[in-house]
């Protein structure tokens, strides 16, 4: 998993509450057995007509947000089913950080296990980010996990909280398997001693 220390990218404002995992990655696209390839289907029913044509009014189809890597959203982002495909799709599309006022618990946990940083800010702070994303062309945000701040190039800086354990995982690019593999030599020695290999 790619470590997350500091990330700067264009912010895409998806101004909706209760964005569920079926909206993030619709169920008909969950047939893949690997984690990659889901980005093309991200927000599919909002991005495309039933005939597969881009819906120009949707934020990710607008040229100014085409290469966004920071997603702005409202409350209860990632609600619905517990599918891990949702953070896979966001990451595969290119998003490294999601800023919202709240997240569904399972989705929030899945983000950390897959290299995406979910940042919780207040309603007022998120309102200001949406305002600036509309006001400034190619509005860039820097999300600094080391210092635990979100900032822009126009003097804004918001601190955020994150659990130290989850922060450690992201800073070091570790998931549960990666953490275990840090002890691969000891595991191999134990298995050899027990005659398991």
PDB file of C-alpha atoms in Angstrom:
ATOM      1  CA  UNK A   1       0.000   0.000   0.000  1.00  0.00           C
ATOM      2  CA  UNK A   2       1.307   3.459  -0.872  1.00  0.00           C
ATOM      3  CA  UNK A   3       2.170   5.535   2.214  1.00  0.00           C
ATOM      4  CA  UNK A   4       0.231   8.735   2.839  1.00  0.00           C
ATOM      5  CA  UNK A   5       2.229  11.572   4.334  1.00  0.00           C
ATOM      6  CA  UNK A   6       1.353  14.821   2.538  1.00  0.00           C
ATOM      7  CA  UNK A   7      -0.911  15.031  -0.484  1.00  0.00           C
ATOM      8  CA  UNK A   8      -1.787  18.074  -2.606  1.00  0.00           C
ATOM      9  CA  UNK A   9      -4.471  17.897  -5.252  1.00  0.00           C
ATOM     10  CA  UNK A  10      -7.465  19.558  -6.857  1.00  0.00           C
ATOM     11  CA  UNK A  11     -10.602  19.365  -4.723  1.00  0.00           C
ATOM     12  CA  UNK A  12     -13.798  18.041  -6.313  1.00  0.00           C
ATOM     13  CA  UNK A  13     -16.980  19.151  -4.518  1.00  0.00           C
ATOM     14  CA  UNK A  14     -19.739  16.523  -4.495  1.00  0.00           C
ATOM     15  CA  UNK A  15     -22.377  18.489  -2.628  1.00  0.00           C
ATOM     16  CA  UNK A  16     -24.634  15.723  -1.330  1.00  0.00           C
ATOM     17  CA  UNK A  17     -25.367  14.109   2.023  1.00  0.00           C
ATOM     18  CA  UNK A  18     -25.721  10.367   2.686  1.00  0.00           C
ATOM     19  CA  UNK A  19     -23.673   9.259  -0.319  1.00  0.00           C
ATOM     20  CA  UNK A  20     -23.937   5.499  -0.009  1.00  0.00           C
ATOM     21  CA  UNK A  21     -21.613   2.785  -1.221  1.00  0.00           C
ATOM     22  CA  UNK A  22     -24.008   1.791  -4.023  1.00  0.00           C
ATOM     23  CA  UNK A  23     -23.733   5.327  -5.411  1.00  0.00           C
ATOM     24  CA  UNK A  24     -19.946   5.227  -5.025  1.00  0.00           C
ATOM     25  CA  UNK A  25     -19.641   1.870  -6.840  1.00  0.00           C
ATOM     26  CA  UNK A  26     -22.927   0.370  -8.094  1.00  0.00           C
ATOM     27  CA  UNK A  27     -23.496  -3.328  -7.420  1.00  0.00           C
ATOM     28  CA  UNK A  28     -23.413  -4.409 -11.078  1.00  0.00           C
ATOM     29  CA  UNK A  29     -19.687  -3.590 -11.201  1.00  0.00           C
ATOM     30  CA  UNK A  30     -18.619  -5.771  -8.268  1.00  0.00           C
ATOM     31  CA  UNK A  31     -17.632  -8.754 -10.407  1.00  0.00           C
ATOM     32  CA  UNK A  32     -13.891  -8.146 -10.439  1.00  0.00           C
ATOM     33  CA  UNK A  33     -11.689 -10.259  -8.197  1.00  0.00           C
ATOM     34  CA  UNK A  34      -8.799  -7.790  -7.897  1.00  0.00           C
ATOM     35  CA  UNK A  35      -8.793  -4.345  -6.283  1.00  0.00           C
ATOM     36  CA  UNK A  36      -8.009  -2.430  -9.469  1.00  0.00           C
ATOM     37  CA  UNK A  37     -10.230  -1.364 -12.337  1.00  0.00           C
ATOM     38  CA  UNK A  38     -13.109   0.009 -10.267  1.00  0.00           C
ATOM     39  CA  UNK A  39     -12.314   3.704 -10.793  1.00  0.00           C
ATOM     40  CA  UNK A  40     -13.960   3.793 -14.208  1.00  0.00           C
ATOM     41  CA  UNK A  41     -17.263   2.910 -12.507  1.00  0.00           C
ATOM     42  CA  UNK A  42     -17.007   5.433  -9.648  1.00  0.00           C
ATOM     43  CA  UNK A  43     -20.320   7.303  -9.216  1.00  0.00           C
ATOM     44  CA  UNK A  44     -21.344   5.617 -12.458  1.00  0.00           C
ATOM     45  CA  UNK A  45     -25.060   6.379 -12.313  1.00  0.00           C
ATOM     46  CA  UNK A  46     -24.321  10.052 -11.572  1.00  0.00           C
ATOM     47  CA  UNK A  47     -21.561  10.339 -14.181  1.00  0.00           C
ATOM     48  CA  UNK A  48     -23.263   8.579 -17.099  1.00  0.00           C
ATOM     49  CA  UNK A  49     -26.656   8.210 -18.749  1.00  0.00           C
ATOM     50  CA  UNK A  50     -28.159   4.700 -19.092  1.00  0.00           C
ATOM     51  CA  UNK A  51     -26.639   4.705 -22.606  1.00  0.00           C
ATOM     52  CA  UNK A  52     -23.156   5.373 -21.188  1.00  0.00           C
ATOM     53  CA  UNK A  53     -22.884   9.023 -22.229  1.00  0.00           C
ATOM     54  CA  UNK A  54     -21.207  11.450 -19.773  1.00  0.00           C
ATOM     55  CA  UNK A  55     -23.577  13.704 -17.836  1.00  0.00           C
ATOM     56  CA  UNK A  56     -21.861  17.060 -18.294  1.00  0.00           C
ATOM     57  CA  UNK A  57     -23.379  18.647 -15.191  1.00  0.00           C
ATOM     58  CA  UNK A  58     -21.831  16.091 -12.816  1.00  0.00           C
ATOM     59  CA  UNK A  59     -18.772  17.510 -11.110  1.00  0.00           C
ATOM     60  CA  UNK A  60     -16.271  14.819 -12.178  1.00  0.00           C
ATOM     61  CA  UNK A  61     -17.243  15.304 -15.829  1.00  0.00           C
ATOM     62  CA  UNK A  62     -16.413  19.011 -15.700  1.00  0.00           C
ATOM     63  CA  UNK A  63     -12.936  19.836 -17.079  1.00  0.00           C
ATOM     64  CA  UNK A  64     -11.868  21.843 -14.006  1.00  0.00           C
ATOM     65  CA  UNK A  65     -12.356  18.793 -11.746  1.00  0.00           C
ATOM     66  CA  UNK A  66     -11.223  16.086 -14.170  1.00  0.00           C
ATOM     67  CA  UNK A  67      -7.964  15.268 -12.379  1.00  0.00           C
ATOM     68  CA  UNK A  68      -9.147  15.814  -8.802  1.00  0.00           C
ATOM     69  CA  UNK A  69      -7.538  13.763  -6.055  1.00  0.00           C
ATOM     70  CA  UNK A  70      -9.271  15.282  -3.014  1.00  0.00           C
ATOM     71  CA  UNK A  71     -13.024  14.740  -2.647  1.00  0.00           C
ATOM     72  CA  UNK A  72     -15.271  17.140  -0.725  1.00  0.00           C
ATOM     73  CA  UNK A  73     -18.559  15.761   0.561  1.00  0.00           C
ATOM     74  CA  UNK A  74     -21.151  16.319   3.267  1.00  0.00           C
ATOM     75  CA  UNK A  75     -22.368  14.166   6.163  1.00  0.00           C
ATOM     76  CA  UNK A  76     -22.598  10.372   6.427  1.00  0.00           C
ATOM     77  CA  UNK A  77     -20.337   9.674   3.455  1.00  0.00           C
ATOM     78  CA  UNK A  78     -20.029   5.951   2.669  1.00  0.00           C
ATOM     79  CA  UNK A  79     -23.245   4.808   4.333  1.00  0.00           C
ATOM     80  CA  UNK A  80     -25.084   1.714   3.112  1.00  0.00           C
ATOM     81  CA  UNK A  81     -23.515  -1.690   2.618  1.00  0.00           C
ATOM     82  CA  UNK A  82     -20.067  -2.528   3.933  1.00  0.00           C
ATOM     83  CA  UNK A  83     -18.479  -3.225   0.538  1.00  0.00           C
ATOM     84  CA  UNK A  84     -14.753  -2.588   0.526  1.00  0.00           C
ATOM     85  CA  UNK A  85     -15.040  -1.870  -3.197  1.00  0.00           C
ATOM     86  CA  UNK A  86     -16.054   1.727  -2.373  1.00  0.00           C
ATOM     87  CA  UNK A  87     -12.606   2.874  -1.196  1.00  0.00           C
ATOM     88  CA  UNK A  88     -11.056   0.695  -3.937  1.00  0.00           C
ATOM     89  CA  UNK A  89     -13.043   2.643  -6.556  1.00  0.00           C
ATOM     90  CA  UNK A  90     -12.161   6.016  -5.051  1.00  0.00           C
ATOM     91  CA  UNK A  91      -8.462   5.165  -4.884  1.00  0.00           C
ATOM     92  CA  UNK A  92      -8.418   3.619  -8.355  1.00  0.00           C
ATOM     93  CA  UNK A  93     -10.020   6.769  -9.765  1.00  0.00           C
ATOM     94  CA  UNK A  94      -7.253   8.822  -8.142  1.00  0.00           C
ATOM     95  CA  UNK A  95      -8.658  10.104  -4.851  1.00  0.00           C
ATOM     96  CA  UNK A  96      -6.244   9.953  -1.908  1.00  0.00           C
ATOM     97  CA  UNK A  97      -8.273  11.992   0.592  1.00  0.00           C
ATOM     98  CA  UNK A  98     -11.955  12.558   1.322  1.00  0.00           C
ATOM     99  CA  UNK A  99     -13.090  15.487   3.440  1.00  0.00           C
ATOM    100  CA  UNK A 100     -16.576  15.382   4.943  1.00  0.00           C
ATOM    101  CA  UNK A 101     -18.444  16.286   8.107  1.00  0.00           C
ATOM    102  CA  UNK A 102     -18.963  12.615   8.995  1.00  0.00           C
ATOM    103  CA  UNK A 103     -18.443   9.110   7.618  1.00  0.00           C
ATOM    104  CA  UNK A 104     -20.203   5.794   8.026  1.00  0.00           C
ATOM    105  CA  UNK A 105     -18.135   3.690  10.454  1.00  0.00           C
ATOM    106  CA  UNK A 106     -17.380   0.684   8.233  1.00  0.00           C
ATOM    107  CA  UNK A 107     -16.497   2.841   5.238  1.00  0.00           C
ATOM    108  CA  UNK A 108     -14.272   5.011   7.449  1.00  0.00           C
ATOM    109  CA  UNK A 109     -12.359   1.950   8.658  1.00  0.00           C
ATOM    110  CA  UNK A 110     -12.094   0.510   5.139  1.00  0.00           C
ATOM    111  CA  UNK A 111     -10.484   3.735   3.896  1.00  0.00           C
ATOM    112  CA  UNK A 112      -7.547   3.381   6.266  1.00  0.00           C
ATOM    113  CA  UNK A 113      -7.070  -0.261   5.242  1.00  0.00           C
ATOM    114  CA  UNK A 114      -6.836   0.756   1.595  1.00  0.00           C
ATOM    115  CA  UNK A 115      -4.674   3.887   1.558  1.00  0.00           C
ATOM    116  CA  UNK A 116      -7.386   6.575   1.494  1.00  0.00           C
ATOM    117  CA  UNK A 117      -7.436   9.247   4.211  1.00  0.00           C
ATOM    118  CA  UNK A 118     -10.920  10.250   5.440  1.00  0.00           C
ATOM    119  CA  UNK A 119     -10.804  13.663   7.141  1.00  0.00           C
ATOM    120  CA  UNK A 120     -13.609  14.892   9.400  1.00  0.00           C
ATOM    121  CA  UNK A 121     -14.100  18.660   9.606  1.00  0.00           C
ATOM    122  CA  UNK A 122     -16.952  20.767  10.982  1.00  0.00           C
ATOM    123  CA  UNK A 123     -19.965  21.883   8.942  1.00  0.00           C
ATOM    124  CA  UNK A 124     -18.617  25.430   8.878  1.00  0.00           C
ATOM    125  CA  UNK A 125     -15.190  24.330   7.698  1.00  0.00           C
ATOM    126  CA  UNK A 126     -16.606  22.102   4.962  1.00  0.00           C
ATOM    127  CA  UNK A 127     -18.956  24.921   3.875  1.00  0.00           C
ATOM    128  CA  UNK A 128     -15.909  27.158   3.451  1.00  0.00           C
ATOM    129  CA  UNK A 129     -14.088  24.513   1.390  1.00  0.00           C
ATOM    130  CA  UNK A 130     -17.103  24.132  -0.905  1.00  0.00           C
ATOM    131  CA  UNK A 131     -17.267  27.906  -1.294  1.00  0.00           C
ATOM    132  CA  UNK A 132     -13.590  28.118  -2.207  1.00  0.00           C
ATOM    133  CA  UNK A 133     -13.782  25.142  -4.592  1.00  0.00           C
ATOM    134  CA  UNK A 134     -16.491  27.020  -6.515  1.00  0.00           C
ATOM    135  CA  UNK A 135     -14.664  30.354  -6.350  1.00  0.00           C
ATOM    136  CA  UNK A 136     -11.128  29.355  -7.343  1.00  0.00           C
ATOM    137  CA  UNK A 137     -10.338  27.581 -10.604  1.00  0.00           C
ATOM    138  CA  UNK A 138      -8.268  24.426  -9.985  1.00  0.00           C
ATOM    139  CA  UNK A 139      -8.681  24.819  -6.225  1.00  0.00           C
ATOM    140  CA  UNK A 140      -5.877  22.893  -4.542  1.00  0.00           C
ATOM    141  CA  UNK A 141      -5.901  21.452  -1.052  1.00  0.00           C
ATOM    142  CA  UNK A 142      -2.957  20.025   0.839  1.00  0.00           C
ATOM    143  CA  UNK A 143      -3.778  17.278   3.319  1.00  0.00           C
ATOM    144  CA  UNK A 144      -0.862  16.783   5.676  1.00  0.00           C
ATOM    145  CA  UNK A 145      -1.210  13.623   7.747  1.00  0.00           C
ATOM    146  CA  UNK A 146       2.084  14.200   9.541  1.00  0.00           C
ATOM    147  CA  UNK A 147       0.972  17.591  10.885  1.00  0.00           C
ATOM    148  CA  UNK A 148      -2.762  16.712  10.828  1.00  0.00           C
ATOM    149  CA  UNK A 149      -3.816  19.820   8.886  1.00  0.00           C
ATOM    150  CA  UNK A 150      -5.740  20.668   5.729  1.00  0.00           C
ATOM    151  CA  UNK A 151      -4.623  23.883   4.027  1.00  0.00           C
ATOM    152  CA  UNK A 152      -4.880  25.776   0.758  1.00  0.00           C
ATOM    153  CA  UNK A 153      -2.836  28.442  -1.035  1.00  0.00           C
ATOM    154  CA  UNK A 154      -5.133  31.241   0.156  1.00  0.00           C
ATOM    155  CA  UNK A 155      -4.333  31.269   3.868  1.00  0.00           C
ATOM    156  CA  UNK A 156      -6.770  28.632   5.069  1.00  0.00           C
ATOM    157  CA  UNK A 157      -5.554  25.983   7.510  1.00  0.00           C
ATOM    158  CA  UNK A 158      -7.730  23.538   9.453  1.00  0.00           C
ATOM    159  CA  UNK A 159      -6.397  21.013  11.966  1.00  0.00           C
ATOM    160  CA  UNK A 160      -8.048  17.599  12.084  1.00  0.00           C
ATOM    161  CA  UNK A 161      -7.980  14.630  14.415  1.00  0.00           C
ATOM    162  CA  UNK A 162      -7.079  11.063  13.506  1.00  0.00           C
ATOM    163  CA  UNK A 163      -6.479   8.003  15.657  1.00  0.00           C
ATOM    164  CA  UNK A 164      -2.732   7.470  16.200  1.00  0.00           C
ATOM    165  CA  UNK A 165      -2.928   3.775  15.312  1.00  0.00           C
ATOM    166  CA  UNK A 166      -4.678   4.432  11.978  1.00  0.00           C
ATOM    167  CA  UNK A 167      -2.326   7.336  11.296  1.00  0.00           C
ATOM    168  CA  UNK A 168       0.671   5.022  11.815  1.00  0.00           C
ATOM    169  CA  UNK A 169      -0.739   2.557   9.257  1.00  0.00           C
ATOM    170  CA  UNK A 170      -1.240   5.212   6.580  1.00  0.00           C
ATOM    171  CA  UNK A 171       2.055   7.016   7.179  1.00  0.00           C
ATOM    172  CA  UNK A 172       3.886   3.708   6.734  1.00  0.00           C
ATOM    173  CA  UNK A 173       1.757   2.323   3.894  1.00  0.00           C
ATOM    174  CA  UNK A 174       0.631  -0.663   5.924  1.00  0.00           C
ATOM    175  CA  UNK A 175      -2.524  -2.731   5.942  1.00  0.00           C
ATOM    176  CA  UNK A 176      -3.127  -5.685   8.278  1.00  0.00           C
ATOM    177  CA  UNK A 177      -1.174  -8.045   6.023  1.00  0.00           C
ATOM    178  CA  UNK A 178       1.663  -5.545   5.608  1.00  0.00           C
ATOM    179  CA  UNK A 179       1.929  -5.196   9.372  1.00  0.00           C
ATOM    180  CA  UNK A 180       2.185  -8.971   9.723  1.00  0.00           C
ATOM    181  CA  UNK A 181       4.782  -9.210   6.959  1.00  0.00           C
ATOM    182  CA  UNK A 182       7.068  -6.892   8.917  1.00  0.00           C
ATOM    183  CA  UNK A 183       7.674  -9.987  11.064  1.00  0.00           C
ATOM    184  CA  UNK A 184       8.177 -12.364   8.146  1.00  0.00           C
ATOM    185  CA  UNK A 185      11.628 -13.501   9.309  1.00  0.00           C
ATOM    186  CA  UNK A 186      10.361 -14.388  12.783  1.00  0.00           C
ATOM    187  CA  UNK A 187       7.335 -16.179  11.313  1.00  0.00           C
ATOM    188  CA  UNK A 188       9.561 -18.212   8.976  1.00  0.00           C
ATOM    189  CA  UNK A 189      11.911 -19.085  11.860  1.00  0.00           C
ATOM    190  CA  UNK A 190       8.981 -20.203  14.008  1.00  0.00           C
ATOM    191  CA  UNK A 191       7.530 -22.331  11.209  1.00  0.00           C
ATOM    192  CA  UNK A 192      10.933 -23.926  10.540  1.00  0.00           C
ATOM    193  CA  UNK A 193      11.390 -24.673  14.241  1.00  0.00           C
ATOM    194  CA  UNK A 194       7.973 -26.323  14.409  1.00  0.00           C
ATOM    195  CA  UNK A 195       8.588 -28.301  11.211  1.00  0.00           C
ATOM    196  CA  UNK A 196       5.795 -26.487   9.356  1.00  0.00           C
ATOM    197  CA  UNK A 197       7.881 -25.813   6.244  1.00  0.00           C
TER     198      UNK A 197
END
